[in-house]
Amino acid sequence: MKRIETLRHKMIEQKLDAVLVSKPENRYYLSGFTGSTGTVLITRDEQFFLTDFRYTSQVKQQCPGYQVIQISQADPIYQAINQKVTGTIGFEDDFMTVENYGLYSSKLEAEMVPMKRLLEDLRVIKDDEEIALMKQAQAIADLAFEHILGFIRPGVTEIEVANELIRFMKSHGASGESFEIIVASGVRGAMPHGVASEKVIQPGELVTLDFGCVYRGYCSDMTRTVAVGQVSDELQSIYNIVLQAQETALAAVKPGVTGQQLDTIARDMITEAGYGDYFGHGLGHGVGLEIHERPSINQAGSETLRPGMIITDEPGIYIDNLGGVRIEDIILVSEDGYEVLSSSPKELIVLPT
Ligand code: ZN
Ligand code: ZN
């Protein structure tokens, strides 16, 4: 498997004789295992999957190339590791609990070395298989958006909209939603993370929908803001400012720019339009097996974009007692620019009342 090869190159560079992986996203990335319990052990020339009897047959099905080691109270994991590894062993210092660290460091013969997000470094660049899965995850979300336009009308609650999105995405191949769906209508639109409530949607309101699904482990993420009937001139004007900022930042996506530079492009436009104080979050984030992962697309985003990264571009304006607008695309950084994975229209859609 190509990913394990790449990892082994890094292990040699970092003088690691083995690595121990149990964070679910990293474990899935290396093995394809979708169960909830198990530890991947990669040595310089072999790969093992350590799990209890509930999962041994699942590992055999899902993880070709792995040797399964069954662990139990009588055969604890550190004993199995000690039989396979001496020297140095990398562990996920951002994931292992303090309790497990104490146990492993007292029981393992190998020296434990923090991996410092080595797997996340690999995951930040998506391979062709991952890009295909991300495209499919986003295609399901785009279909759901088209569908929900016919569902949103005055009298429907935000929760009904969220539930319909989930139902639709699951019936089109998603395993679930990629985060708690945001449906924020009217004045609730001023809350950037206003998860769907019992509020009834009214004529003359904007409705912000921020949602995505999980498809074979990979997350999609999109935001559109739609009008239910005619909205005020001010909301219309805010919409146009956000859209312009979103599209200008998008046009600047290419290898070599940083997340901080993209954030600044959108932020300067919104500030010049007089709404700088109302754009209180970063422009975007990386997406993949996790809904929020590297690279950071905000003022702290010093990482340079490279082909194969997948990021979001999601400026917004939020005004208390008035409402809010956010527009979000998910974008693949390509060799010479970008490819937008979300296909839903971005001009303001006015739904019938
Ligand atoms: Zn989103
Ligand atoms: Zn997002």
PDB file of N, CA, C and O in Angstrom, residues 123 179 193 219 221 284-294 312 314 328:
ATOM      1  N   ARG A 123      -1.645  13.106   5.629  1.00  0.00           N
ATOM      2  CA  ARG A 123      -3.059  13.227   5.248  1.00  0.00           C
ATOM      3  C   ARG A 123      -3.401  14.579   4.620  1.00  0.00           C
ATOM      4  O   ARG A 123      -4.434  14.719   3.959  1.00  0.00           O
ATOM      5  N   PHE A 179     -21.084  16.906  10.434  1.00  0.00           N
ATOM      6  CA  PHE A 179     -21.088  17.705  11.676  1.00  0.00           C
ATOM      7  C   PHE A 179     -22.534  18.091  11.914  1.00  0.00           C
ATOM      8  O   PHE A 179     -23.377  17.890  11.027  1.00  0.00           O
ATOM      9  N   HIS A 193     -22.639  29.658  14.181  1.00  0.00           N
ATOM     10  CA  HIS A 193     -22.826  28.230  14.407  1.00  0.00           C
ATOM     11  C   HIS A 193     -24.199  27.921  14.998  1.00  0.00           C
ATOM     12  O   HIS A 193     -24.331  27.135  15.928  1.00  0.00           O
ATOM     13  N   CYS A 219     -15.379  13.604   4.590  1.00  0.00           N
ATOM     14  CA  CYS A 219     -16.369  14.634   4.910  1.00  0.00           C
ATOM     15  C   CYS A 219     -16.561  15.606   3.761  1.00  0.00           C
ATOM     16  O   CYS A 219     -15.587  16.008   3.112  1.00  0.00           O
ATOM     17  N   ASP A 221     -18.536  19.526   2.999  1.00  0.00           N
ATOM     18  CA  ASP A 221     -18.861  20.725   3.778  1.00  0.00           C
ATOM     19  C   ASP A 221     -19.233  21.833   2.807  1.00  0.00           C
ATOM     20  O   ASP A 221     -18.463  22.131   1.891  1.00  0.00           O
ATOM     21  N   GLY A 284     -11.499  29.780   6.407  1.00  0.00           N
ATOM     22  CA  GLY A 284     -11.771  28.377   6.065  1.00  0.00           C
ATOM     23  C   GLY A 284     -10.880  27.417   6.817  1.00  0.00           C
ATOM     24  O   GLY A 284     -10.268  27.773   7.830  1.00  0.00           O
ATOM     25  N   HIS A 285     -10.798  26.192   6.297  1.00  0.00           N
ATOM     26  CA  HIS A 285     -10.067  25.121   6.975  1.00  0.00           C
ATOM     27  C   HIS A 285      -9.834  23.990   5.992  1.00  0.00           C
ATOM     28  O   HIS A 285     -10.518  23.909   4.956  1.00  0.00           O
ATOM     29  N   GLY A 286      -8.909  23.128   6.314  1.00  0.00           N
ATOM     30  CA  GLY A 286      -8.751  21.907   5.545  1.00  0.00           C
ATOM     31  C   GLY A 286      -9.868  20.931   5.883  1.00  0.00           C
ATOM     32  O   GLY A 286     -10.471  21.006   6.957  1.00  0.00           O
ATOM     33  N   VAL A 287     -10.160  20.021   4.959  1.00  0.00           N
ATOM     34  CA  VAL A 287     -11.198  19.000   5.164  1.00  0.00           C
ATOM     35  C   VAL A 287     -10.672  17.670   4.629  1.00  0.00           C
ATOM     36  O   VAL A 287      -9.890  17.637   3.673  1.00  0.00           O
ATOM     37  N   GLY A 288     -11.110  16.578   5.216  1.00  0.00           N
ATOM     38  CA  GLY A 288     -10.722  15.260   4.741  1.00  0.00           C
ATOM     39  C   GLY A 288     -11.453  14.211   5.556  1.00  0.00           C
ATOM     40  O   GLY A 288     -12.679  14.215   5.630  1.00  0.00           O
ATOM     41  N   LEU A 289     -10.694  13.337   6.192  1.00  0.00           N
ATOM     42  CA  LEU A 289     -11.313  12.363   7.096  1.00  0.00           C
ATOM     43  C   LEU A 289     -11.911  13.082   8.307  1.00  0.00           C
ATOM     44  O   LEU A 289     -12.860  12.598   8.906  1.00  0.00           O
ATOM     45  N   GLU A 290     -11.340  14.236   8.650  1.00  0.00           N
ATOM     46  CA  GLU A 290     -11.916  15.074   9.704  1.00  0.00           C
ATOM     47  C   GLU A 290     -12.528  16.313   9.062  1.00  0.00           C
ATOM     48  O   GLU A 290     -12.036  16.804   8.050  1.00  0.00           O
ATOM     49  N   ILE A 291     -13.578  16.821   9.702  1.00  0.00           N
ATOM     50  CA  ILE A 291     -14.248  17.995   9.123  1.00  0.00           C
ATOM     51  C   ILE A 291     -13.366  19.235   9.241  1.00  0.00           C
ATOM     52  O   ILE A 291     -13.400  20.105   8.373  1.00  0.00           O
ATOM     53  N   HIS A 292     -12.577  19.322  10.292  1.00  0.00           N
ATOM     54  CA  HIS A 292     -11.611  20.416  10.417  1.00  0.00           C
ATOM     55  C   HIS A 292     -10.236  19.796  10.555  1.00  0.00           C
ATOM     56  O   HIS A 292      -9.955  19.124  11.535  1.00  0.00           O
ATOM     57  N   GLU A 293      -9.399  19.996   9.555  1.00  0.00           N
ATOM     58  CA  GLU A 293      -8.036  19.522   9.661  1.00  0.00           C
ATOM     59  C   GLU A 293      -7.117  20.536   8.991  1.00  0.00           C
ATOM     60  O   GLU A 293      -7.556  21.622   8.615  1.00  0.00           O
ATOM     61  N   ARG A 294      -5.859  20.209   8.876  1.00  0.00           N
ATOM     62  CA  ARG A 294      -4.936  21.145   8.254  1.00  0.00           C
ATOM     63  C   ARG A 294      -5.220  21.253   6.746  1.00  0.00           C
ATOM     64  O   ARG A 294      -5.770  20.327   6.167  1.00  0.00           O
ATOM     65  N   THR A 312     -11.614  24.889   2.524  1.00  0.00           N
ATOM     66  CA  THR A 312     -12.865  25.622   2.307  1.00  0.00           C
ATOM     67  C   THR A 312     -12.587  27.115   2.237  1.00  0.00           C
ATOM     68  O   THR A 312     -11.557  27.606   2.700  1.00  0.00           O
ATOM     69  N   GLU A 314     -15.031  30.295   3.151  1.00  0.00           N
ATOM     70  CA  GLU A 314     -16.361  30.531   3.715  1.00  0.00           C
ATOM     71  C   GLU A 314     -16.466  31.822   4.514  1.00  0.00           C
ATOM     72  O   GLU A 314     -16.667  31.799   5.728  1.00  0.00           O
ATOM     73  N   GLU A 328     -20.029  29.086   1.335  1.00  0.00           N
ATOM     74  CA  GLU A 328     -18.844  28.221   1.485  1.00  0.00           C
ATOM     75  C   GLU A 328     -18.729  27.229   0.340  1.00  0.00           C
ATOM     76  O   GLU A 328     -19.661  26.488   0.044  1.00  0.00           O
TER      77      GLU A 328
END
